[in-house]
PDB file of C-alpha atoms in Angstrom:
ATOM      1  CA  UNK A1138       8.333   5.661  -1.791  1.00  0.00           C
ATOM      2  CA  UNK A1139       6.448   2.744  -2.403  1.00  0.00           C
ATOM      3  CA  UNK A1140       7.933  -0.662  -4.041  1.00  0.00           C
ATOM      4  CA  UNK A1141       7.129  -4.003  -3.958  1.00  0.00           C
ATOM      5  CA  UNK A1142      10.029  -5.925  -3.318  1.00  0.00           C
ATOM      6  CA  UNK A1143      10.500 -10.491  -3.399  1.00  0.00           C
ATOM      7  CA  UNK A1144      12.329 -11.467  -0.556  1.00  0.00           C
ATOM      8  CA  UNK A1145      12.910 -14.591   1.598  1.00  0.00           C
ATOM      9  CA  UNK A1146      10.915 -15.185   4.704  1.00  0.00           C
ATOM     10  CA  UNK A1147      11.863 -13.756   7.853  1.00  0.00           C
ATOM     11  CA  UNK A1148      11.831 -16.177  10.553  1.00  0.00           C
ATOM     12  CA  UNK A1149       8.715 -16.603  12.204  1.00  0.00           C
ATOM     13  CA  UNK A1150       7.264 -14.386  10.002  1.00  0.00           C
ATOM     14  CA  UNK A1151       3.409 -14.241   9.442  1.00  0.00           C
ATOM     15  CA  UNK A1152       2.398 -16.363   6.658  1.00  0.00           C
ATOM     16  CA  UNK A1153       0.557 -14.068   3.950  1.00  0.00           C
ATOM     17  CA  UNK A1154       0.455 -16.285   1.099  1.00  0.00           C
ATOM     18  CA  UNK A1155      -1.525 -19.009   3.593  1.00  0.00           C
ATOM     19  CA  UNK A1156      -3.831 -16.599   5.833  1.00  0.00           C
ATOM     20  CA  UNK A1157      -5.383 -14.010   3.270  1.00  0.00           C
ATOM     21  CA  UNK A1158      -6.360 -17.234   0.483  1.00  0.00           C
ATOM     22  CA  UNK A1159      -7.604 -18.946   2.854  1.00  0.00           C
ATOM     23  CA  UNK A1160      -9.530 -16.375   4.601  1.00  0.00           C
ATOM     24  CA  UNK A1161     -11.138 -14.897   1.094  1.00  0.00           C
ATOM     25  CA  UNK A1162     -12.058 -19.111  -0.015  1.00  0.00           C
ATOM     26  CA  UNK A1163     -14.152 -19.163   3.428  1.00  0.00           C
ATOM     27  CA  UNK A1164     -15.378 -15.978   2.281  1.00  0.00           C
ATOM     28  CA  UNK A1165     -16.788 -17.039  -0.390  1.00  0.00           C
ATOM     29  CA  UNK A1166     -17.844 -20.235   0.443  1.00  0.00           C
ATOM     30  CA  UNK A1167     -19.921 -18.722   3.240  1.00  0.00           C
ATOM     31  CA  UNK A1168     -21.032 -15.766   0.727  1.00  0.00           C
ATOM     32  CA  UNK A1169     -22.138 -18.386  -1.885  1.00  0.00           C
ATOM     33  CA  UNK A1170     -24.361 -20.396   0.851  1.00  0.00           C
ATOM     34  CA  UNK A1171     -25.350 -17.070   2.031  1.00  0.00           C
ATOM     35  CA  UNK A1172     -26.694 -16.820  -1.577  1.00  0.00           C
ATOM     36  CA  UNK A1173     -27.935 -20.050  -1.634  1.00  0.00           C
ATOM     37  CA  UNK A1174     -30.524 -20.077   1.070  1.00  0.00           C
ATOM     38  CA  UNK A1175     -32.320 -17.346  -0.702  1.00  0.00           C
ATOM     39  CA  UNK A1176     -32.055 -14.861   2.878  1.00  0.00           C
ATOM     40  CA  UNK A1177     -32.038 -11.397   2.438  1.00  0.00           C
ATOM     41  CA  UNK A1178     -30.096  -9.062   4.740  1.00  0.00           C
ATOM     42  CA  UNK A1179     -31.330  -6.241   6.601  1.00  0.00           C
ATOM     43  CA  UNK A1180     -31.688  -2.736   5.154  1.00  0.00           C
ATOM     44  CA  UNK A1181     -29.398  -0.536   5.920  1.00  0.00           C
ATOM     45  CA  UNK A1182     -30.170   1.856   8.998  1.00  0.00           C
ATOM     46  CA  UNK A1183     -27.567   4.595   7.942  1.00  0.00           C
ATOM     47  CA  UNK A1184     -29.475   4.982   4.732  1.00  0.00           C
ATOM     48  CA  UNK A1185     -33.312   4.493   6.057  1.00  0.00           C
ATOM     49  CA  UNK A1186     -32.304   7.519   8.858  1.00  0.00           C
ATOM     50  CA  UNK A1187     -30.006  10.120   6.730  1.00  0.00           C
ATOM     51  CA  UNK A1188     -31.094   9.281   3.224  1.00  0.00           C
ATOM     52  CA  UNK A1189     -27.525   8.562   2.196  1.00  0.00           C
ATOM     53  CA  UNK A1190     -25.570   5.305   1.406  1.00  0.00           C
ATOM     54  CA  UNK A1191     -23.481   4.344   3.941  1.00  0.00           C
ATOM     55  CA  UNK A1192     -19.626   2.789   2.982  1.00  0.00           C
ATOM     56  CA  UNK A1193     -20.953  -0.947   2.620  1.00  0.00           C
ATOM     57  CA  UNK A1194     -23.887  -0.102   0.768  1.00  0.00           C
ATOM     58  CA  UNK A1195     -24.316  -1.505  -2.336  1.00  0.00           C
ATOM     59  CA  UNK A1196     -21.963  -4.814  -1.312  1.00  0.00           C
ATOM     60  CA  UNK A1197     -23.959  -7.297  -1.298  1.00  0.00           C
ATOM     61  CA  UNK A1198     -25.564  -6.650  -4.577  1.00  0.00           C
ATOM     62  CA  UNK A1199     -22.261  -6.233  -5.641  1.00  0.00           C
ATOM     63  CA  UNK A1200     -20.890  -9.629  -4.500  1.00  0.00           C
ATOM     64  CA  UNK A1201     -24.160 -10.880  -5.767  1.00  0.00           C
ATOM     65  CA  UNK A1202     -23.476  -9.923  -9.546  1.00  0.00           C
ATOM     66  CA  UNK A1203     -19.665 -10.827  -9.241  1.00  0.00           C
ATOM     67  CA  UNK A1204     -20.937 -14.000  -8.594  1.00  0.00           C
ATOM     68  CA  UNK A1205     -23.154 -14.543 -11.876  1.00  0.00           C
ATOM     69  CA  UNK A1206     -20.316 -12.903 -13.556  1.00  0.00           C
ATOM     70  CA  UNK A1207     -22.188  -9.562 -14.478  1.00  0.00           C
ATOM     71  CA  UNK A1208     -18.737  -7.489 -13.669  1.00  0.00           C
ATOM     72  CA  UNK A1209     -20.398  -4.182 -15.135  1.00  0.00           C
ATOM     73  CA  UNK A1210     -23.300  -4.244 -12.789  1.00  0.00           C
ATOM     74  CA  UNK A1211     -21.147  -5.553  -9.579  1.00  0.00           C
ATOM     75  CA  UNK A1212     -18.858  -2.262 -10.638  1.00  0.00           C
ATOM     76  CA  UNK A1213     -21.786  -0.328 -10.622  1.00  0.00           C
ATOM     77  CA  UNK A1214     -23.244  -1.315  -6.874  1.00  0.00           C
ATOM     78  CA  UNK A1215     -19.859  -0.593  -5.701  1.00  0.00           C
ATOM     79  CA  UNK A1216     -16.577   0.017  -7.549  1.00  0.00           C
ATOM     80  CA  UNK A1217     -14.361  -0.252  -4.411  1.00  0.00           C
ATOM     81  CA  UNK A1218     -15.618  -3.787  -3.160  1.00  0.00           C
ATOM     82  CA  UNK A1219     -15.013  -4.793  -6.813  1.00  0.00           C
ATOM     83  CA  UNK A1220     -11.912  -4.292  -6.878  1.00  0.00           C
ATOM     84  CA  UNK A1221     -10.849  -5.454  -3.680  1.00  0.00           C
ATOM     85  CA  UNK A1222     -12.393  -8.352  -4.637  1.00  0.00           C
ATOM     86  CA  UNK A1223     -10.639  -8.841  -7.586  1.00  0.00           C
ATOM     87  CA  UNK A1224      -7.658  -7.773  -6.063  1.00  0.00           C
ATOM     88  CA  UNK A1225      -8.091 -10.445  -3.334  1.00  0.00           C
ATOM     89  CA  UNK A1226      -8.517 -13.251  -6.185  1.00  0.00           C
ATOM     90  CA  UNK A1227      -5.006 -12.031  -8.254  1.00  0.00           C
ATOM     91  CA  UNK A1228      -3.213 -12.400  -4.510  1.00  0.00           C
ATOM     92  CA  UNK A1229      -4.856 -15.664  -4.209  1.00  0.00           C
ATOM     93  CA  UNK A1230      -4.134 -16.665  -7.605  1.00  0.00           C
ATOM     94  CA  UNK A1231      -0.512 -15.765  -7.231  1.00  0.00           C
ATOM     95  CA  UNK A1232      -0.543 -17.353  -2.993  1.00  0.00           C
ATOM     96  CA  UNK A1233      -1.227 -20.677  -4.794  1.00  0.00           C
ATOM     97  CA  UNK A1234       1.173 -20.351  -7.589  1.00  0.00           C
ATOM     98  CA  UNK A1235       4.094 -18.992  -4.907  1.00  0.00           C
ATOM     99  CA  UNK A1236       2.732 -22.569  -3.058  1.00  0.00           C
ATOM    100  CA  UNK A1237       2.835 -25.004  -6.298  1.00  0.00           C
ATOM    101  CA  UNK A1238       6.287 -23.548  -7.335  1.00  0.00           C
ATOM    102  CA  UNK A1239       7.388 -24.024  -3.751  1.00  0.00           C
ATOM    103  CA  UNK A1240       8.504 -20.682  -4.002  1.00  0.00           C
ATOM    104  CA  UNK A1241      10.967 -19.377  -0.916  1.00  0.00           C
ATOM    105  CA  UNK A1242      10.939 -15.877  -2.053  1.00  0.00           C
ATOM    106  CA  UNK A1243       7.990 -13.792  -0.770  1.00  0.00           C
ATOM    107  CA  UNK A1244       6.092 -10.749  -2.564  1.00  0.00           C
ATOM    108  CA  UNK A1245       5.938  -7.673   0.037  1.00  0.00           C
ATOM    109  CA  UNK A1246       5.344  -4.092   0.310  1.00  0.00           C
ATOM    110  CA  UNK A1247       7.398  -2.126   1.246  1.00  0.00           C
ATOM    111  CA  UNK A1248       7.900   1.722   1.638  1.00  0.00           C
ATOM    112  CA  UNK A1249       9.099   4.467   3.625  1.00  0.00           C
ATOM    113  CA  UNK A1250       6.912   6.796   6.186  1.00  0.00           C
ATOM    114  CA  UNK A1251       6.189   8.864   3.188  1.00  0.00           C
ATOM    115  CA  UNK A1252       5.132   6.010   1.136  1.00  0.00           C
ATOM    116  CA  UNK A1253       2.860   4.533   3.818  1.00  0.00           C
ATOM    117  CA  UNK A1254       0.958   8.740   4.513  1.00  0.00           C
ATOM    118  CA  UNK A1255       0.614   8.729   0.890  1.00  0.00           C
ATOM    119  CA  UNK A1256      -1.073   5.418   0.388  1.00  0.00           C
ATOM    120  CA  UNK A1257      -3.558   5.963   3.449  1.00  0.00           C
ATOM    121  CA  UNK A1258      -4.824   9.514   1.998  1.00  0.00           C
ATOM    122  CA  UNK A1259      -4.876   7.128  -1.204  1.00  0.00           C
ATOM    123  CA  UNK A1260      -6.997   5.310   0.451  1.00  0.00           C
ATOM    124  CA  UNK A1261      -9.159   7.247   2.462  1.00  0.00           C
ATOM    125  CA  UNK A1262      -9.498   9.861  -1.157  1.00  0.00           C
ATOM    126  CA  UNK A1263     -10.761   6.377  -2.393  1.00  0.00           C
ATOM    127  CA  UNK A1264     -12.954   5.847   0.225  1.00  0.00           C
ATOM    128  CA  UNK A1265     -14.213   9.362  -0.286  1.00  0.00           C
ATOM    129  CA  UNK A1266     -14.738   8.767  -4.225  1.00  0.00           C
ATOM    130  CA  UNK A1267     -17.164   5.700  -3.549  1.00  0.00           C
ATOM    131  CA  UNK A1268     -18.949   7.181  -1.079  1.00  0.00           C
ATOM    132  CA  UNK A1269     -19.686  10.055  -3.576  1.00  0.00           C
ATOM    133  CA  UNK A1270     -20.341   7.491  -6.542  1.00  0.00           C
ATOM    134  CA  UNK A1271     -22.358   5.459  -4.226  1.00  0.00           C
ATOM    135  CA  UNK A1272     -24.642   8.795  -3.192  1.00  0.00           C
ATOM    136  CA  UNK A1273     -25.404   9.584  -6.657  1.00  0.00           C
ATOM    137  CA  UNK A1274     -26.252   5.623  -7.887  1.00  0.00           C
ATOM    138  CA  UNK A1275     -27.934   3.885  -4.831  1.00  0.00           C
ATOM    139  CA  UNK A1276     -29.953   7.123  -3.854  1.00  0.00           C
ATOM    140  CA  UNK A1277     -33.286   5.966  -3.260  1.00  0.00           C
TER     141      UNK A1277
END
């Protein structure tokens, strides 16, 4: 069973509301120079030798239209990154609200052994789903 639960801080626990914002700003920041200077990345090699998108294809045209605000194209290149992305924004969003509010309570998951099998075939059916969705748009 999977919950989310708000619960103090354990001592010494790992800081999640300070790590993961901080580590998806620098993301960006480096993204948006990325973007900046114009470079281009390499094509992919997966794709060039099989014919088929890899996982990460479509990302960076994704990130690209996320960040001119086209959300219905960035969905498009690849509906996954999307919405970790987004995702990563709401737990920022909420990492500095839980910092303003000097908040001791902390937002975790939480879940049993079933909970966690079930959320890693989640994942890796969602995985599956964009790779299919990803072979039939970015086919060249």
């Amino acid at each position: 069973m999977l919950r989310l639960v708000r619960r103090p801080a354990f001592p010494g626990e790992f800081n999640h509301e300070l790590i993961w914002p901080l580590g998806f700003v620098g993301t960006l920041a480096a993204g948006w120079g990325w973007f900046q200077t114009g470079w281009q990345l390499p094509g992919c090699l997966f794709m060039k030798w099989t014919g088929f998108p890899c996982l990460g294809c479509g990302g960076t045209r994704c990130a690209r239209h996320l960040a001119s605000f086209d959300f219905t194209q960035a969905f498009l290149f690849h509906p996954l990154l999307w919405t970790l992305i987004l995702l990563a924004a709401a737990w920022s969003l909420w990492s500095a609200v839980w910092w303003v509010r000097r908040d001791p309570w902390r937002l975790r998951l939480v879940a049993d052994e079933a909970g966690w099998t079930a959320l890693r075939r989640g994942f890796l059916g969602l995985l599956g789903l964009n790779w299919l969705w990803q072979c039939y748009y970015l086919r060249a």
